[in-house]
Short mmCIF file of C-alpha atoms in Angstrom, two decimals:
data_model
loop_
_atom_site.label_atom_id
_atom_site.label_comp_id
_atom_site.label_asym_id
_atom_site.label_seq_id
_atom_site.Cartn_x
_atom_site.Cartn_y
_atom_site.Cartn_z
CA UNK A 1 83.81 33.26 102.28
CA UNK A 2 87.43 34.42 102.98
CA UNK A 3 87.10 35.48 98.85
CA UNK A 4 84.25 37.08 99.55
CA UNK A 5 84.99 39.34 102.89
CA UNK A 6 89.07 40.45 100.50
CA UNK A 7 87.01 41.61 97.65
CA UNK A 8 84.40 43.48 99.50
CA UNK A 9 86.32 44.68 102.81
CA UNK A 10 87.48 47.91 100.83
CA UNK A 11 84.52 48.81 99.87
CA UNK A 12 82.67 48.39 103.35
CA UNK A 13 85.80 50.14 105.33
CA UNK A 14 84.74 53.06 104.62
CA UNK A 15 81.33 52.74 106.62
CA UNK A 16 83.06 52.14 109.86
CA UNK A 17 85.96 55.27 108.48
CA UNK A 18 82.51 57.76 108.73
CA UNK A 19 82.82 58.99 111.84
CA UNK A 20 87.09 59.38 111.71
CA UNK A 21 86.27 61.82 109.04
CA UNK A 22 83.15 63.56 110.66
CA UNK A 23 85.28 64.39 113.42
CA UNK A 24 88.21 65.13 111.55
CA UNK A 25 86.04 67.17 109.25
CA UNK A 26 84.40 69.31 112.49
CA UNK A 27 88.26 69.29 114.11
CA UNK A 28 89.32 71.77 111.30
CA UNK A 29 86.26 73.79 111.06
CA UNK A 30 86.97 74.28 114.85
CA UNK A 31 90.48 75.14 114.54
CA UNK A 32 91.54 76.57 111.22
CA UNK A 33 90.78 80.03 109.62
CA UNK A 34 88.32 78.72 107.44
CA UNK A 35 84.97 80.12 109.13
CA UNK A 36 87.52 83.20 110.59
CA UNK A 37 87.74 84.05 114.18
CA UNK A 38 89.84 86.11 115.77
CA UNK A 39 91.88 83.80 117.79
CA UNK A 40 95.56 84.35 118.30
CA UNK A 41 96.60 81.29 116.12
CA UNK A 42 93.83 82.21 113.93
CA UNK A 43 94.43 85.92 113.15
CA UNK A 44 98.25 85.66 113.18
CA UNK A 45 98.15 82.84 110.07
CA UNK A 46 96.19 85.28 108.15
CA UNK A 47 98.74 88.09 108.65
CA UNK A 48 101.53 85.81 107.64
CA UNK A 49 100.02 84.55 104.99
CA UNK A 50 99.26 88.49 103.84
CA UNK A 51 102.64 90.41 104.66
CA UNK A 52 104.17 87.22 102.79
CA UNK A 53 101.72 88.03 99.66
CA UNK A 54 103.15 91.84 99.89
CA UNK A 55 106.83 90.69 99.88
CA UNK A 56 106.85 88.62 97.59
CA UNK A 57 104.93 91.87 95.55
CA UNK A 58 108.07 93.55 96.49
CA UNK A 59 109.96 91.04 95.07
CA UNK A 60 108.74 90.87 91.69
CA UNK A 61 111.10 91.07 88.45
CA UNK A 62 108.73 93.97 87.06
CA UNK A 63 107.06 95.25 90.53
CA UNK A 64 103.38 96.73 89.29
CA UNK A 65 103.12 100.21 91.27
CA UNK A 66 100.59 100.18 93.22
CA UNK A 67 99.66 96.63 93.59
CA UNK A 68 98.10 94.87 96.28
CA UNK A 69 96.46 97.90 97.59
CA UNK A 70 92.86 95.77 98.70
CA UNK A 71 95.57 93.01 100.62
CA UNK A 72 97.19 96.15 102.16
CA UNK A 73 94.17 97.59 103.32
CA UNK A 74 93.03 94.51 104.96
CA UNK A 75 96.32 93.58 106.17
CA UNK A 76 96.43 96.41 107.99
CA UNK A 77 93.20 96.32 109.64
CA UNK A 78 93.99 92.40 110.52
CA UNK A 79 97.74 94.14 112.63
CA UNK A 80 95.79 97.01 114.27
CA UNK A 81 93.27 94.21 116.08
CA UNK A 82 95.61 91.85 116.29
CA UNK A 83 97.53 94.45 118.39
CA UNK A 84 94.77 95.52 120.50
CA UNK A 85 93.81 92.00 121.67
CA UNK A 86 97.45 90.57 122.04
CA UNK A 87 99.95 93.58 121.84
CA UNK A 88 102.72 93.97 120.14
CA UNK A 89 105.60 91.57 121.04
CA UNK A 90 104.95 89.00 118.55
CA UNK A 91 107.86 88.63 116.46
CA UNK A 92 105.61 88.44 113.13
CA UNK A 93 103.40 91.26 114.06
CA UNK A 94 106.42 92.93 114.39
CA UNK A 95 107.50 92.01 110.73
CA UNK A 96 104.24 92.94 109.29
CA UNK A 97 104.49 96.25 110.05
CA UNK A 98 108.20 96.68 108.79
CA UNK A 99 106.76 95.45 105.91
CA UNK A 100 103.68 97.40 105.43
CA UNK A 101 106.39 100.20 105.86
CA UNK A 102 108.43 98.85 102.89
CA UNK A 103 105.44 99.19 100.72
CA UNK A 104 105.09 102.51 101.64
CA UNK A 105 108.57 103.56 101.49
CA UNK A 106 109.42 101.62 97.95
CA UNK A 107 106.08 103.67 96.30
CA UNK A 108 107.36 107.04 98.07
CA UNK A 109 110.89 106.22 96.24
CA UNK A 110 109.56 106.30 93.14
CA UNK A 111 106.81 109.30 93.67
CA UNK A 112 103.68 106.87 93.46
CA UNK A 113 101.02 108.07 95.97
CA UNK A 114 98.85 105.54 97.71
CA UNK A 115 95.39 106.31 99.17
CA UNK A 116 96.16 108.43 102.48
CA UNK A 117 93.96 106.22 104.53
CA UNK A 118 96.25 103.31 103.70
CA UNK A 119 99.59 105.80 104.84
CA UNK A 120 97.97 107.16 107.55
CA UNK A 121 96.93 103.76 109.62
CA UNK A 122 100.50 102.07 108.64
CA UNK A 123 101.79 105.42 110.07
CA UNK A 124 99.65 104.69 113.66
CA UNK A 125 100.75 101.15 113.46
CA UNK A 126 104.36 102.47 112.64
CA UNK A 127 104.34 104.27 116.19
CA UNK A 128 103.55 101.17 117.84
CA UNK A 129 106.97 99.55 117.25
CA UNK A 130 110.10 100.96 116.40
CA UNK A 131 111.23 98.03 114.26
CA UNK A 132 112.40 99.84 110.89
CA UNK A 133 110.91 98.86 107.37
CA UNK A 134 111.92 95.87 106.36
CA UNK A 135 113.72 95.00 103.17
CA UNK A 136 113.93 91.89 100.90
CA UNK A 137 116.92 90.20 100.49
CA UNK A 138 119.14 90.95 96.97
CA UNK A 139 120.86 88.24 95.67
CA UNK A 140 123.28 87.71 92.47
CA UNK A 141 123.42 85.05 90.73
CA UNK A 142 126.90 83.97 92.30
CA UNK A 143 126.25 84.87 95.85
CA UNK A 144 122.97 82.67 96.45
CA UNK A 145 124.61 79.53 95.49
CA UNK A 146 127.90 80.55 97.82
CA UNK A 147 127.17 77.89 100.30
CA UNK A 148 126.26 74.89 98.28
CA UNK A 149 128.87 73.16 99.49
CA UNK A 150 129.01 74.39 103.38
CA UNK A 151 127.54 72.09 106.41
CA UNK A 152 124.05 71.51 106.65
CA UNK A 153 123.29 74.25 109.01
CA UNK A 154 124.53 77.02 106.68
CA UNK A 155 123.35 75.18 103.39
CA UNK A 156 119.94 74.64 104.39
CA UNK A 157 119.56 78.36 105.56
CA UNK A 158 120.93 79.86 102.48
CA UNK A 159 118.30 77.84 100.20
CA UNK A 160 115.29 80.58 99.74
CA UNK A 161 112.58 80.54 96.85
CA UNK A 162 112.96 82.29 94.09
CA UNK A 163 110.86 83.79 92.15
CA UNK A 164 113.08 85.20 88.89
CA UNK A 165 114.65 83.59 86.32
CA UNK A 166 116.83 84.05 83.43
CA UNK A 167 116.63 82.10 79.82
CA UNK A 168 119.41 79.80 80.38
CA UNK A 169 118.53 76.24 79.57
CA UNK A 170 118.24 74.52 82.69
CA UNK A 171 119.30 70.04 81.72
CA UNK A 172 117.05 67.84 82.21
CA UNK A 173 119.88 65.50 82.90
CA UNK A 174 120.66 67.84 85.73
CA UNK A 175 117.23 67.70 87.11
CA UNK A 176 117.32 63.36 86.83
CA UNK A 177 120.43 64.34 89.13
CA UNK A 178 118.48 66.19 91.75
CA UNK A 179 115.38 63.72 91.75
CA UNK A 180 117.73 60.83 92.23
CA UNK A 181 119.01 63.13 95.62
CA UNK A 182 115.79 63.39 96.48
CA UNK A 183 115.25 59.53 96.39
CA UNK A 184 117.19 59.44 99.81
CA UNK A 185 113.84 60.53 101.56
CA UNK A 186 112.32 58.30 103.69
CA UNK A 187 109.04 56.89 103.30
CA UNK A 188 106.36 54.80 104.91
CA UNK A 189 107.42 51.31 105.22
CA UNK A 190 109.76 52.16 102.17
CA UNK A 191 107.33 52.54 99.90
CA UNK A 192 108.44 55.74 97.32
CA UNK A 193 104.97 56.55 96.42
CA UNK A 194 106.36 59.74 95.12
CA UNK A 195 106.65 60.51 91.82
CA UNK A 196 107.78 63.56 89.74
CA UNK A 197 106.41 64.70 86.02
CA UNK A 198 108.92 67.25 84.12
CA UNK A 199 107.06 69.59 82.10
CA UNK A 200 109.47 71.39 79.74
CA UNK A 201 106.88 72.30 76.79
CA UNK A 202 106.20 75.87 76.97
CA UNK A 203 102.48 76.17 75.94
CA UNK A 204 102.01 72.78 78.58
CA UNK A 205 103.89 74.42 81.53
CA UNK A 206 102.41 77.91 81.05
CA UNK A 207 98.88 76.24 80.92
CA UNK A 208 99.39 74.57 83.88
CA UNK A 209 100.66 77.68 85.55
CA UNK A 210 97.87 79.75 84.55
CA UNK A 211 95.54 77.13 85.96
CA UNK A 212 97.39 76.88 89.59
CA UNK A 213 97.40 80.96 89.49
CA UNK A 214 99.66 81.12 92.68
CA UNK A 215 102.43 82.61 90.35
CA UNK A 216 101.77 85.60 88.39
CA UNK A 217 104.48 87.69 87.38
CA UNK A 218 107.21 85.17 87.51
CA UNK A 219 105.38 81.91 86.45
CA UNK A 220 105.89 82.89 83.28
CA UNK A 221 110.38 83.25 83.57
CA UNK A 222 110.03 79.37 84.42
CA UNK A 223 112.47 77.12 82.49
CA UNK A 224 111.22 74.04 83.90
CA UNK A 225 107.93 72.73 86.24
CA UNK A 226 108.20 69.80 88.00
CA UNK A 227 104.92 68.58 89.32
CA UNK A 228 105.43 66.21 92.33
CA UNK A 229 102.75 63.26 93.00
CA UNK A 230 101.77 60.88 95.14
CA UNK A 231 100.85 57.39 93.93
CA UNK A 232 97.90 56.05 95.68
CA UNK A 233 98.94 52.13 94.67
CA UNK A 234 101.18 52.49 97.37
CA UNK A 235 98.82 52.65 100.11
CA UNK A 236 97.03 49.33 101.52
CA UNK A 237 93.86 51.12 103.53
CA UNK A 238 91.73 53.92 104.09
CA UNK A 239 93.63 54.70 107.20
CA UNK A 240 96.53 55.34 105.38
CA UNK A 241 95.02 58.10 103.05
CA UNK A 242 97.31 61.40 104.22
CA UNK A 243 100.47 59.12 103.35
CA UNK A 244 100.89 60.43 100.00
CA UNK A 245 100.81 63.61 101.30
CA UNK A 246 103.24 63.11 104.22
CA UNK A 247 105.22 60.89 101.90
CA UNK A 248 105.74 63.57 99.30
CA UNK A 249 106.15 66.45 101.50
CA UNK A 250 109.05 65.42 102.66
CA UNK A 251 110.34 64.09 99.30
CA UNK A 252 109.14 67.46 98.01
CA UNK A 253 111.62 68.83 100.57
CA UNK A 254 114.34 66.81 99.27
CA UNK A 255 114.31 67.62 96.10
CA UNK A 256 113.93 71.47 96.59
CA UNK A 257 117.43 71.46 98.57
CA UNK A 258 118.95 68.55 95.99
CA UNK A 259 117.84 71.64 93.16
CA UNK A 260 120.03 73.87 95.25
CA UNK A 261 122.78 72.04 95.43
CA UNK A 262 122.66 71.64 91.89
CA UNK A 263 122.68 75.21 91.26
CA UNK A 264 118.63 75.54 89.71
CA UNK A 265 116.22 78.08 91.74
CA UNK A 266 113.50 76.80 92.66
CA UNK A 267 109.91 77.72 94.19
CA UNK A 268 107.29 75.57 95.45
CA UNK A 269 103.34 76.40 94.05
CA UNK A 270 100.71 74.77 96.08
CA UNK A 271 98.34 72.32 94.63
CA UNK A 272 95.10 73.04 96.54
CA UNK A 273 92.97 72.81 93.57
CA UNK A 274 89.35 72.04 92.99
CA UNK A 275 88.45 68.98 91.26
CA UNK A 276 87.92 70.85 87.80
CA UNK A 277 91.02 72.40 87.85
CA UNK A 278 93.28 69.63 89.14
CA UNK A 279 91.34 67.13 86.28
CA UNK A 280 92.73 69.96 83.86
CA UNK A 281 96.27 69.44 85.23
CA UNK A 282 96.21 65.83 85.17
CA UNK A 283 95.11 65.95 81.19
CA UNK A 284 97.45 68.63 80.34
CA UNK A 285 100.60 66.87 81.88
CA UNK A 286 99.29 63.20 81.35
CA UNK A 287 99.69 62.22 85.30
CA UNK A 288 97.54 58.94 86.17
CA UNK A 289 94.57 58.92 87.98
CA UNK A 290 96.61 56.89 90.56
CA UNK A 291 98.74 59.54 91.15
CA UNK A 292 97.80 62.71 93.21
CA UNK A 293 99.51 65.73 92.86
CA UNK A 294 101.26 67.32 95.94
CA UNK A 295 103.12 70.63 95.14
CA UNK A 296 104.71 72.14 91.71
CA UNK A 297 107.89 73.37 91.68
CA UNK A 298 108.92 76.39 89.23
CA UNK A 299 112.62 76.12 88.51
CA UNK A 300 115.46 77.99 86.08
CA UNK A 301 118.54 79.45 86.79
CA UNK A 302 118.30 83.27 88.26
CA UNK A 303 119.35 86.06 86.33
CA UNK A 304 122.73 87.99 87.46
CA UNK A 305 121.15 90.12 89.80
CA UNK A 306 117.61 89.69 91.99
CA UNK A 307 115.29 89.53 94.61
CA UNK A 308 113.93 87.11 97.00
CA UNK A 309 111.20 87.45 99.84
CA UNK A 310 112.91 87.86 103.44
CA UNK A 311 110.26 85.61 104.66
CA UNK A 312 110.88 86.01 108.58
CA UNK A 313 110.83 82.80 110.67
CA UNK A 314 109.31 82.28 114.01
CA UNK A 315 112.05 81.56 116.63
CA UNK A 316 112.36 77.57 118.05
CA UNK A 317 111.28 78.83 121.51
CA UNK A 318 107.37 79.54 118.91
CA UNK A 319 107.49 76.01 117.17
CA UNK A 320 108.89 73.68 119.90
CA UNK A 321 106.87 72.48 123.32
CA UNK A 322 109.17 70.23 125.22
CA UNK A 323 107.37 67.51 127.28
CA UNK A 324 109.17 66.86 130.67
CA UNK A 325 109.16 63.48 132.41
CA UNK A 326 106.60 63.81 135.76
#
């Protein structure tokens, strides 16, 4: 009997797991921007997430004029209501309009017009806030890696993606280096589920770029791709099924400041891939079926002089709640 109930436990777990993921499943159709809304959580994610698309536009090694102009359009109708229901405080808000007026101000620089429509309302959401246009952050290739070696506080702050690279060869030796940094991360009951795949073919990492499509026009500068997994032998039960995820996050994490001190660039490309397209990955760079992919990771070394997304951060006071003793 006890035979019995170990072989076939896993397999009726699940049953009594069905309503933990109905409600899990309704949780996030509730909360998240999936199904829209224009809550305040809601609509400020999506205007991130868009005046983050249009920097890193700016950003580019070859910036296309003109680019992003449907993203524009909509990111500025998403600031003008998110401004009449909540104001304009909001430190992001604030930074989506300095960059909306970068766009405009790096296409008047070099005499491209944009649709008047699209100048006009940046212009009305201009007089709203007197913050000036913002500007990405230019790097060379000797100043970004000037604080390596500093205390955490200024090392972690001075690691940013990048999104350029030059042709230099980056070691894969060097790279062994930085995973075995990254090994220091903890993990659930010390298990190191997570696992990373170096792709260093050309016509294999280009492949796999094209197919996770999160980095066109720099995906294609990448000396290296390191795919980082999860592997699922590590986990004992159902319950435990976001550990990989968890797990490798903060491995990910590791490994992207372990790159910096190395001296490599790095930028993490999100995995959130349909079934087709991950089963494409997974063939292309021969990862397991046991192992489920987490994040990708462009890297190379940058070129002598570039650019890299000013990415604004919300202040502690936005992120923290601190829960007093009654």
């Amino acid at each position: 009997m006890k035979t019995f109930i170990k072989t076939r436990l896993p397999f009726i777990l699940p049953v009594f797991l069905i309503p933990e993921v109905i409600a899990e499943y309704f949780r996030y159709i509730r909360y998240s921007g999936m199904t829209g809304g224009t809550s305040r959580n809601k609509l400020l994610g999506r205007i991130i997430a868009s005046y983050h698309v249009v920097e890193k536009g700016l950003t580019m090694p070859e910036t296309r004029l003109g680019f992003g102009v449907p993203l524009v359009r909509s990111l500025v109708k998403q600031c003008t209501l998110f401004q009449q229901k909540y104001g304009n405080s909001d430190d992001q808000w604030r930074q989506a309009v300095a960059v909306l007026k970068e766009y405009i101000q790096f296409h008047d620089e070099r005499n491209h017009s944009i649709e008047p429509e699209i100048i006009s309302s940046i212009r009305n959401l201009a007089e709203i806030t007197p913050a000036p246009a913002a500007e990405q952050i230019k790097y060379s290739s000797v100043n970004y890696f000037a604080h390596i070696a500093d205390p955490f506080e200024s090392f972690s702050a001075s690691r940013k993606s990048v999104r350029n690279y030059s042709s230099k060869e980056v070691p894969v030796e060097l790279l062994r280096e930085a995973v075995a940094l990254a090994t220091s991360s903890p993990s659930s009951c010390n298990r190191q589920g997570s696992r990373v795949h170096v792709i260093s073919d050309t016509k294999t990492m280009q492949s796999t770029l094209a197919i996770q499509a999160g980095n066109r026009g720099f995906g294609h500068l990448a000396n290296k791709l390191l795919i980082v997994t999860g592997e699922l032998g590590a986990t004992h039960n159902v319950f435990e099924r976001h550990m990989p995820y968890v797990d490798g996050g903060m491995f990910a994490m590791n490994l992207l400041y372990a790159l910096h001190r190395k001296g490599i660039a790095a930028c993490p490309l999100n995995c959130y891939l349909a079934g087709a397209k991950l089963a494409q990955i997974r063939q292309l760079c021969a990862i397991p079926d046991s192992e489920s992919p987490i994040v990708m990771i462009s890297c190379g070394y940058p070129p002598d002089d570039f650019l890299v997304a000013r990415s604004s951060r919300m202040p502690a006071d936005d992120v923290i709640t601190v829960h007093q003793p009654e």
